[in-house]
XYZ file of C-alpha atoms in Angstrom:
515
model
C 266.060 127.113 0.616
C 268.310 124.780 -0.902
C 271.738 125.254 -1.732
C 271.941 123.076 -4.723
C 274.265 124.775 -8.111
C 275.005 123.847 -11.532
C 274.043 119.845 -12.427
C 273.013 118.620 -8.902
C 270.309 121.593 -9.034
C 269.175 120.987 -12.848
C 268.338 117.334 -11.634
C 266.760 118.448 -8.507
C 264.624 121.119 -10.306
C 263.621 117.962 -12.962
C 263.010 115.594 -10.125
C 260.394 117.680 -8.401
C 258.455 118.543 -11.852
C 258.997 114.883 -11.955
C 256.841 114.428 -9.132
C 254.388 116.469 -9.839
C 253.767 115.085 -13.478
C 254.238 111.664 -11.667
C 250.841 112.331 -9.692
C 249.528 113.827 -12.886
C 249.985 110.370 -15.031
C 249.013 108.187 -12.130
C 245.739 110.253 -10.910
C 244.839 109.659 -15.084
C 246.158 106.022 -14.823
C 244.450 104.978 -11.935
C 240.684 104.868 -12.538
C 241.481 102.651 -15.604
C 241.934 99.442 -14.136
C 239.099 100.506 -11.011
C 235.976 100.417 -13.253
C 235.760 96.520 -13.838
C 236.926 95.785 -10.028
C 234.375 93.646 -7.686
C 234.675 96.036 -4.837
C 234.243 99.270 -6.957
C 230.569 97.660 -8.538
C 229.788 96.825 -5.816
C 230.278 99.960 -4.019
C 229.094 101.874 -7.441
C 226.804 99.566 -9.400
C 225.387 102.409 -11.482
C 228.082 102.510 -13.726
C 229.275 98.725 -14.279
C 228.560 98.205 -17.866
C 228.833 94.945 -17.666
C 225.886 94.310 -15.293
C 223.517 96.689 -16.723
C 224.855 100.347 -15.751
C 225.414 102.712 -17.754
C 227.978 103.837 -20.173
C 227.421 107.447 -20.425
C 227.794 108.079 -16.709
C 230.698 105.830 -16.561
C 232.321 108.092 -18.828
C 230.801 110.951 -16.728
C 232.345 109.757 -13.666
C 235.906 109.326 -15.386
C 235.810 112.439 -17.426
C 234.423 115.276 -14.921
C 237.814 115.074 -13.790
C 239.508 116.676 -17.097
C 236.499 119.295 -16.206
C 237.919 119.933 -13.120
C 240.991 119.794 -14.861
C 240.125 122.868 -17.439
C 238.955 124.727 -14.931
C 242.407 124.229 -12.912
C 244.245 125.536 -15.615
C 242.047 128.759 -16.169
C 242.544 128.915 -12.893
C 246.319 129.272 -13.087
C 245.728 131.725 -16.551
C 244.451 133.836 -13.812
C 245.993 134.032 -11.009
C 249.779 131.689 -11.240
C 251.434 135.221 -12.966
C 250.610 137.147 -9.934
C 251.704 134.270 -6.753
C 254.374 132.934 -8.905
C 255.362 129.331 -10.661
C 256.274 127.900 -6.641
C 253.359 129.162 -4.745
C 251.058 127.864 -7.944
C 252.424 124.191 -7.770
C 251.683 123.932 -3.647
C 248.836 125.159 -4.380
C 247.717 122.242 -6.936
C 248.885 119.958 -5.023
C 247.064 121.046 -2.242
C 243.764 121.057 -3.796
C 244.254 117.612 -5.837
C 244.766 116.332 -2.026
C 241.773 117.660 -0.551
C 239.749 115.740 -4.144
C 242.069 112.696 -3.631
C 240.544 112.394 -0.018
C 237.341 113.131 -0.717
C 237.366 110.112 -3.641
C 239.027 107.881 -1.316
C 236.170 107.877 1.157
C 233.145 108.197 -1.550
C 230.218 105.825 -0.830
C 228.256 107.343 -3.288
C 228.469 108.367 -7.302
C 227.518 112.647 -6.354
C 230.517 112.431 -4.090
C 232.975 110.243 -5.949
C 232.111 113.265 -8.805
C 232.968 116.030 -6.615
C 235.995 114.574 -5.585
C 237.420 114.099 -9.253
C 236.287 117.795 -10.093
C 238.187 119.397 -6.906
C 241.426 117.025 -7.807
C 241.467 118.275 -11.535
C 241.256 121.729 -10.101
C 244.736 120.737 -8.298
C 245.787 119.023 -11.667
C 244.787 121.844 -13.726
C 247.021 124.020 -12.203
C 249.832 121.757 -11.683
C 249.895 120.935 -15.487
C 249.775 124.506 -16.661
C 252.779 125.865 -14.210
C 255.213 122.942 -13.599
C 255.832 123.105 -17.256
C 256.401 126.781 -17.488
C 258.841 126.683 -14.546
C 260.763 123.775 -15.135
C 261.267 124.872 -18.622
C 261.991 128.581 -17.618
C 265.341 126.882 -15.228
C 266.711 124.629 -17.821
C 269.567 125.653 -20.266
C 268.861 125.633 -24.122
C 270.651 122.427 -24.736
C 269.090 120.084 -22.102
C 266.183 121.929 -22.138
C 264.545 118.863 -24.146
C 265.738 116.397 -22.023
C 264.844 117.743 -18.931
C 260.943 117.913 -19.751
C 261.681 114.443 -21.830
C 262.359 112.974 -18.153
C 259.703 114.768 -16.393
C 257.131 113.484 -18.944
C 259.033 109.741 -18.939
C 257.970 110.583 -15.036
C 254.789 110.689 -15.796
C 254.105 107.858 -17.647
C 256.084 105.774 -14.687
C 252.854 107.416 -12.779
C 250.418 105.856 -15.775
C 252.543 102.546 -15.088
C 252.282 102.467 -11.529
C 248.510 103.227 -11.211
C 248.092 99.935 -14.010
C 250.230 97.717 -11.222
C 248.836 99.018 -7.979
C 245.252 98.321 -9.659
C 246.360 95.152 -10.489
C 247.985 94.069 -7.317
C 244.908 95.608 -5.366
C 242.665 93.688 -7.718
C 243.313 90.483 -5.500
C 241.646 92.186 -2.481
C 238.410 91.378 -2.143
C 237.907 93.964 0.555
C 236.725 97.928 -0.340
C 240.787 98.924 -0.116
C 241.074 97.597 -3.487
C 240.227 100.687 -5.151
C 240.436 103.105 -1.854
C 243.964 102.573 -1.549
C 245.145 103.001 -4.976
C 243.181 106.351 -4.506
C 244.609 107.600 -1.952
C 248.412 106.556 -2.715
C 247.866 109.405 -5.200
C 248.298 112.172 -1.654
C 252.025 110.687 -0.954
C 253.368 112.098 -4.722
C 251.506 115.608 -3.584
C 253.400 115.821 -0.828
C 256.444 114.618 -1.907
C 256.528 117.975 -4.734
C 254.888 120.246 -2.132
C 258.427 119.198 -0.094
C 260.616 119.764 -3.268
C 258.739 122.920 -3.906
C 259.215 124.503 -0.812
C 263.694 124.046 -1.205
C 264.012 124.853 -4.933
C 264.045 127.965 -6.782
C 261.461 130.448 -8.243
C 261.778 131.216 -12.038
C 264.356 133.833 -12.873
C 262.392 135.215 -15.481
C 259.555 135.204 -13.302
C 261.574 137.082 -10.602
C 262.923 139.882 -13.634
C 259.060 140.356 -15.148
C 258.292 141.431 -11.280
C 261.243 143.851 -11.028
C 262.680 141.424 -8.314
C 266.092 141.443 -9.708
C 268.673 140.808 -7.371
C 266.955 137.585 -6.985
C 266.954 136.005 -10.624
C 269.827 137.006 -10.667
C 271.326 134.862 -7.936
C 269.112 131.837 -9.152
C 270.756 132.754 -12.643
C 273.580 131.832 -11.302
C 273.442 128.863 -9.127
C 272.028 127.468 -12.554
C 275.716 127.677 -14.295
C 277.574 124.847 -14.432
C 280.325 126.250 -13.197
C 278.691 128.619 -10.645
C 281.358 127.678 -7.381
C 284.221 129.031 -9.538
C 282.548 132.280 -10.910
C 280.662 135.722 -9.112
C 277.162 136.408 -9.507
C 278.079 139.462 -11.328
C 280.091 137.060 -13.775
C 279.742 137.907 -17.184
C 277.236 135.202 -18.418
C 274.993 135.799 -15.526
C 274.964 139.559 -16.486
C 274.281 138.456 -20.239
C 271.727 136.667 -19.283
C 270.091 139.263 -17.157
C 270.004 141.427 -19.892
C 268.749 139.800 -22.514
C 265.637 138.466 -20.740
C 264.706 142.077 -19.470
C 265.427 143.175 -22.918
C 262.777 140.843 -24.540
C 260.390 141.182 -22.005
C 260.788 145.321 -22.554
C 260.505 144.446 -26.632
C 257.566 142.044 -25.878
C 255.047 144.256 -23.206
C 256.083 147.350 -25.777
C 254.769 145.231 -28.669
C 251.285 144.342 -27.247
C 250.520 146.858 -25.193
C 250.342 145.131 -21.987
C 249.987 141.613 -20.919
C 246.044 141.499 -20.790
C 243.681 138.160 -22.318
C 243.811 139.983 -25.385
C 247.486 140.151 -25.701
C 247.250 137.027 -26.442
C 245.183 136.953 -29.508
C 246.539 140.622 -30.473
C 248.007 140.914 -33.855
C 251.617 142.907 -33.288
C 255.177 142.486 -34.425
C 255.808 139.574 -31.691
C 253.450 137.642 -33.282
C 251.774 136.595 -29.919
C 248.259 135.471 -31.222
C 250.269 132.768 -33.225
C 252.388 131.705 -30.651
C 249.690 131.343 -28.646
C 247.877 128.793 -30.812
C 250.523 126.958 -31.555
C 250.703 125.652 -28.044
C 246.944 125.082 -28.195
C 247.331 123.092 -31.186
C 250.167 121.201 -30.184
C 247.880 120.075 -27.155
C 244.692 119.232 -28.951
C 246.753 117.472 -31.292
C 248.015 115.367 -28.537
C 244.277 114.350 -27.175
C 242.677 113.563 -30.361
C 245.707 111.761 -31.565
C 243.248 109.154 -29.321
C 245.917 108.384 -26.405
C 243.573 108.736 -23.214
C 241.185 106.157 -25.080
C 243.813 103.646 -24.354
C 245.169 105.445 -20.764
C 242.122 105.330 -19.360
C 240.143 102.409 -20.903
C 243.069 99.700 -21.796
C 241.389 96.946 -19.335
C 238.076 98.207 -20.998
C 239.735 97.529 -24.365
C 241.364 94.199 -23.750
C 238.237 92.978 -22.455
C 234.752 94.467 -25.020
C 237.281 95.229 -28.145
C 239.808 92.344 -27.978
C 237.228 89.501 -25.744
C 240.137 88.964 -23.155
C 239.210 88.040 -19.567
C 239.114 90.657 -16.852
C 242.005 88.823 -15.170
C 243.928 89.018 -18.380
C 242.828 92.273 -19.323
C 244.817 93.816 -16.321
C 247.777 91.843 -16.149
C 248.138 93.207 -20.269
C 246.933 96.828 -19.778
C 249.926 96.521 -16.443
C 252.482 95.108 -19.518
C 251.314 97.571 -21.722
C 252.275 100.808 -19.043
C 255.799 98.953 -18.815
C 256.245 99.395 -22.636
C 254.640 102.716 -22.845
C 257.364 104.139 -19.786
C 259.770 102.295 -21.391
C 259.325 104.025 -25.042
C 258.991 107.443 -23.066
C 262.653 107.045 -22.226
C 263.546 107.374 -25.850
C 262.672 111.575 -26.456
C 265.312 112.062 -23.206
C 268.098 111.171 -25.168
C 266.701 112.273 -28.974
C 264.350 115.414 -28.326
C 267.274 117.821 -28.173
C 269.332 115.816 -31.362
C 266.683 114.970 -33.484
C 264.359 118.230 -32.789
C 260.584 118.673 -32.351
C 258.885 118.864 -35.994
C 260.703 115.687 -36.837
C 259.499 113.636 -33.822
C 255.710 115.068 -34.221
C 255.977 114.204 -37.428
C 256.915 110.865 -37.054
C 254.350 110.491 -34.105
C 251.830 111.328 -36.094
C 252.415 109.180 -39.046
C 252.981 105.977 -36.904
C 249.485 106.655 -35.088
C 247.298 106.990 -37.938
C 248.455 103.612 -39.303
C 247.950 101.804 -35.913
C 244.706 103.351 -35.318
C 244.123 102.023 -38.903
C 245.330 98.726 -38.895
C 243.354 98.513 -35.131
C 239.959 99.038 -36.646
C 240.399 96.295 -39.058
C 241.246 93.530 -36.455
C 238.706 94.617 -34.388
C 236.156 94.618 -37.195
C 237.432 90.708 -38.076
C 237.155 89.402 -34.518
C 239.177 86.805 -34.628
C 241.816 85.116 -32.409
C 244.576 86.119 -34.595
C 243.230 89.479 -35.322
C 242.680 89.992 -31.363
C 246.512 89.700 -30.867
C 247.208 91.974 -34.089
C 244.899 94.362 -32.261
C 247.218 94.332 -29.157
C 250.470 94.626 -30.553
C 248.853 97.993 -32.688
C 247.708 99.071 -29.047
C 251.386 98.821 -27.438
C 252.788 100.098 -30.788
C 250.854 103.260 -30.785
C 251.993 104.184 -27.220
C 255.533 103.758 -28.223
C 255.271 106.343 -31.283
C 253.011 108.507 -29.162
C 255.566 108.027 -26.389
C 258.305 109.312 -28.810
C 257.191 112.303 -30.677
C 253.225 113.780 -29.025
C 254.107 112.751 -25.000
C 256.300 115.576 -24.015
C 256.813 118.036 -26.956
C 253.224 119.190 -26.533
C 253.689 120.477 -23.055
C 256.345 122.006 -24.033
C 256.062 124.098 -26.860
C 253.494 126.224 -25.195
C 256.454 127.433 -22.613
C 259.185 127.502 -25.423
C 256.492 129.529 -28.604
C 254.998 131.991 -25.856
C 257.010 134.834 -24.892
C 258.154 136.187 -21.339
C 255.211 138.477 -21.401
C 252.122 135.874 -21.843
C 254.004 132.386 -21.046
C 251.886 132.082 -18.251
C 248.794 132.774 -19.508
C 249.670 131.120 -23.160
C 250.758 127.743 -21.422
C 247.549 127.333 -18.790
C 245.216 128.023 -22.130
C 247.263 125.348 -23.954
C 246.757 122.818 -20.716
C 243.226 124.189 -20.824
C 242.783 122.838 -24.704
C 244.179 119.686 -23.463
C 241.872 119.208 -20.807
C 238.580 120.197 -22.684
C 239.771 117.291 -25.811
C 240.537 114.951 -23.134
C 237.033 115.328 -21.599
C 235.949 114.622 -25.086
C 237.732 111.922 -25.960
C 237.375 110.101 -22.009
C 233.766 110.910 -22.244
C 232.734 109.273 -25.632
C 235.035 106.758 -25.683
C 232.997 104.054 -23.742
C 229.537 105.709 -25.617
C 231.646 105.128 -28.957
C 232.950 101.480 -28.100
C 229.238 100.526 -27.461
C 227.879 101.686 -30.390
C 229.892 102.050 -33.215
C 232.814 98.847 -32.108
C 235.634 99.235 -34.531
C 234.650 102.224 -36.044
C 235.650 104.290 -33.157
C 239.376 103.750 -34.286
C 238.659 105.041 -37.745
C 238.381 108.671 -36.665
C 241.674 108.543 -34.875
C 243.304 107.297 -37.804
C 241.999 110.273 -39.955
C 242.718 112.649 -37.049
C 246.632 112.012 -36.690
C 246.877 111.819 -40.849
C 245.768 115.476 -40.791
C 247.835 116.438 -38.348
C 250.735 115.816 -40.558
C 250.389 119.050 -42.974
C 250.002 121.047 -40.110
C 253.431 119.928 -38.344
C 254.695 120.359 -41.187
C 253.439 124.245 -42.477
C 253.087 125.771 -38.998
C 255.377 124.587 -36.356
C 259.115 125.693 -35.853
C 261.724 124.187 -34.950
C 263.438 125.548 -31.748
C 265.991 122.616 -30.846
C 268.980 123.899 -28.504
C 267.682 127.923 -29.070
C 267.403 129.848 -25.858
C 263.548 131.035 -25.029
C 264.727 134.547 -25.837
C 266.295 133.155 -29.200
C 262.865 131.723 -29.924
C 261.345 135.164 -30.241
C 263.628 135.983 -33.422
C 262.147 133.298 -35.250
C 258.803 134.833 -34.976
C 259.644 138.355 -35.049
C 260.553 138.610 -39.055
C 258.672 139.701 -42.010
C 257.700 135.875 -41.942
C 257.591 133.398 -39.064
C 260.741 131.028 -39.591
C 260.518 127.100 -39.092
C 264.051 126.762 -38.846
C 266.892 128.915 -37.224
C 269.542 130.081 -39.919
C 273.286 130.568 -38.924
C 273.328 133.933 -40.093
C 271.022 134.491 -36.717
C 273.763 133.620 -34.790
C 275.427 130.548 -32.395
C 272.043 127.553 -32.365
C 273.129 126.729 -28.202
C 271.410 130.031 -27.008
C 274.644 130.351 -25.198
C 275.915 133.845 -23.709
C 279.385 135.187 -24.470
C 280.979 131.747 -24.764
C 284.176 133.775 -25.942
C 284.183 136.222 -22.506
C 284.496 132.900 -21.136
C 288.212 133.039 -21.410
C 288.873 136.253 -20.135
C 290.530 135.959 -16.373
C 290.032 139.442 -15.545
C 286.206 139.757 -14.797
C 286.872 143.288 -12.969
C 288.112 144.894 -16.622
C 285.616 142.739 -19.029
C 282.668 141.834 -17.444
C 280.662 145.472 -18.533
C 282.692 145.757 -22.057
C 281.931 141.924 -22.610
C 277.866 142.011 -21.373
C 277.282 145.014 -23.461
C 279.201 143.305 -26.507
C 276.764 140.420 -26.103
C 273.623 141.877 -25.616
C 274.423 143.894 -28.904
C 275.103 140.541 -30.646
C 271.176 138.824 -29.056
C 269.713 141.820 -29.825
């Protein structure tokens, strides 16, 4: 077990849910600029649409994987509470390496599809706990950032899978679209490393009475953890006020059963619980995976580029969409969620807008309107719907359900992407330009609903979180009456020397003031 504290431990926990949302964007990434290679037709002629195959299957093929994906995740709503947020992320790993090898040596369409399902099972799972547990060891006020770089992670994965498919594209041999496969196994391995070194979740640890524990993980987390005991008086603050929300949140449903989480009580967990479903399938039909997974596709049927072209562009276009993904890690936790959705969402609908009419016109100049509105919506996606959908779920869902509440949300997300990955080539064949024009009305009405529903918990510890939802009415913004916004314990004990005399007077004091 590692011996990491304070900062060099915050960037070691963010590096390995780095890695495993790293494997996550480049195992969605990666079949993108596969379809249109020589090698894979030739190997799987069934489903080049440009020779006669078929489009359905092709989007069968691509899209069993978000099956395998859903399934993952209801896999973790069942069984990551009980072995823990560590033990859940080896395990997805695991499993997406047994799919990746099983894809990598396909010779055959039945067994390329049972790969993909087996490796979503591994994603599913991955998806639905790294979240939760990277979230669960940040601090309040980097709390943004942290999953801001983990998600900017990611799309480096979308990025790389666009340049190794490039770069393998050249090879006329049968590794051109076995290697990029497999390179997906090295990233699984790399997080099941990190994994094994790094910390369970603390709040984990206190909802299974393992105490002691979180509450030396509590405080290797401080900044200042070399300098203070582990019975210091912010570690004891914290202690308290998580087992004191998790007493006020299993009291207030009843239990932690499936139908806790659509139970109407005082925490308000059935909303909660939405919320980070609708956050997701806000994300997915906001129409991103049509351009993930199909930008050669694109570039090529929508916008009549070469193949050649097609890749080197969809490879420029990952650099710009990593590049805008940088952008949330230094505004998520300054300029807040709602605003950033909001924005998102707005900047979408009028790309997805403006790309059905140059597609509709055809022409030259049109073509290279279409592919700036194709870069342009990844950088507003990039901004406000990449990384604040993953994780609301963890910061809207209390203690109790987080767990269960975040693998449904990463189950929504995995049923709309199998919608949208599935009909998207279907859609481009039939109805052309048309197929924009639904997107565009999608991320307009996702406005009102950002706006009405969704809270704003910038900088507000998770148990701080629970008081905006715990009223007479669910509040959208945290008022100063409701105390200090930085979720921070006892700043003022701080001060105090003399930790023998304070630290009880001063935890007590605090855990008054939270509760």
């Amino acid at each position: 077990m590692s011996t990491l504290t304070g900062k060099p431990l915050d960037w070691a926990i963010t590096a390995a849910a780095g890695s495993g949302f790293l494997l996550f964007g480049y195992d969605q990434g990666v079949m993108s600029g596969l379809l249109t290679g020589a090698a894979f037709t030739r190997e799987f002629p069934e489903i080049d649409t440009q020779n006669g195959g078929s489009s359905s299957l092709q989007g069968t093929v691509v899209a069993i994987y978000e099956i395998g994906c859903f399934f993952g995740a209801l896999l973790a709503f069942a069984f990551a509470e009980r072995f823990g947020r560590r033990l859940s992320i080896i395990a997805g790993c695991a499993i997406l390496s047994v799919g990746a090898t099983i894809q990598c040596a396909s010779y055959g369409i039945p067994q390329l599809i049972v790969g993909r399902i087996i490796a979503g099972l591994g994603n599913g799972i991955n998806t639905a706990t790294i979240p939760v547990w990277h979230a669960e060891l940040m601090k309040p006020t980097s709390r943004g950032k942290g999953l801001s770089v983990e998600l900017a992670i990611n799309i480096f994965g979308v990025m790389l899978s666009y340049w190794v498919d490039y770069g393998m594209s050249f090879v006329q041999s049968q590794a051109q679209f076995r290697f990029p496969i497999a390179l997906q196994i090295l990233f699984a391995l790399v997080t099941i490393l990190l994994m094994l070194v790094l910390p369970e979740s603390p709040r984990w640890l206190l909802a299974h009475n393992r105490t002691e524990e979180a509450r030396h993980i509590l405080w290797r987390l401080q900044k200042d953890a070399k300098t203070i005991t582990k019975d210091h008086v912010i570690v004891n603050a914290e202690v308290r006020e998580i087992q004191h929300a998790l007493e006020e949140e299993r009291s207030a449903a009843g239990g932690t059963t499936f139908l806790a989480l659509f139970k109407k009580s005082p925490q308000r967990f059935r909303r909660r619980t939405l919320l980070g479903i609708g956050g997701q399938f806000m994300q997915q039909l906001s129409g991103i995976n049509l351009i993930t997974y199909y930008a050669p596709v694109i570039f090529q049927v929508s916008v009549g580029m070469s193949h050649n072209l097609a890749m080197l562009l969809a490879g420029f276009n990952g650099v710009a969409y990593f590049l805008s993904s940088l952008i949330p890690i230094w505004c998520l936790d300054r300029l807040g969620r709602r605003n950033l959705m909001l924005f998102a969402c707005a900047g979408q609908a009028c790309c997805m807008a403006i790309l059905a009419g140059t597609v509709s016109n055809g022409s030259h100049a049109a073509g290279i309107v279409a592919i700036v509105m194709l870069f342009l919506f990844n950088f507003f996606f990039a901004v406000g719907l990449l990384a604040i959908p993953w994780l609301l779920p963890a910061e809207y869902a209390p203690l109790a359900i987080r767990t269960k509440a975040a693998a449904l949300a990463a189950a929504s997300n995995w049923i709309f992407t199998f919608l949208v990955v599935e009909i998207t080539p279907v859609s481009i064949n039939s109805i052309g330009w048309k197929t924009y024009v639904y997107f565009a009305i999608f991320n307009a009405c996702f406005l009102p609903l950002i706006w009405f529903y969704y809270p704003e918990v910038r900088n507000l510890s998770l148990e701080q979180i629970d008081k905006l939802f715990t009223g007479e009415k669910v509040l959208l913004h945290w008022q100063e009456s409701m105390g200090e916004r930085q979720g921070s314990f006892a700043i003022q004990a701080t001060t105090n020397n003399d930790e023998s005399n304070s630290n009880e007077k001063s935890t007590s004091a605090v855990t008054k003031h939270y509760e």
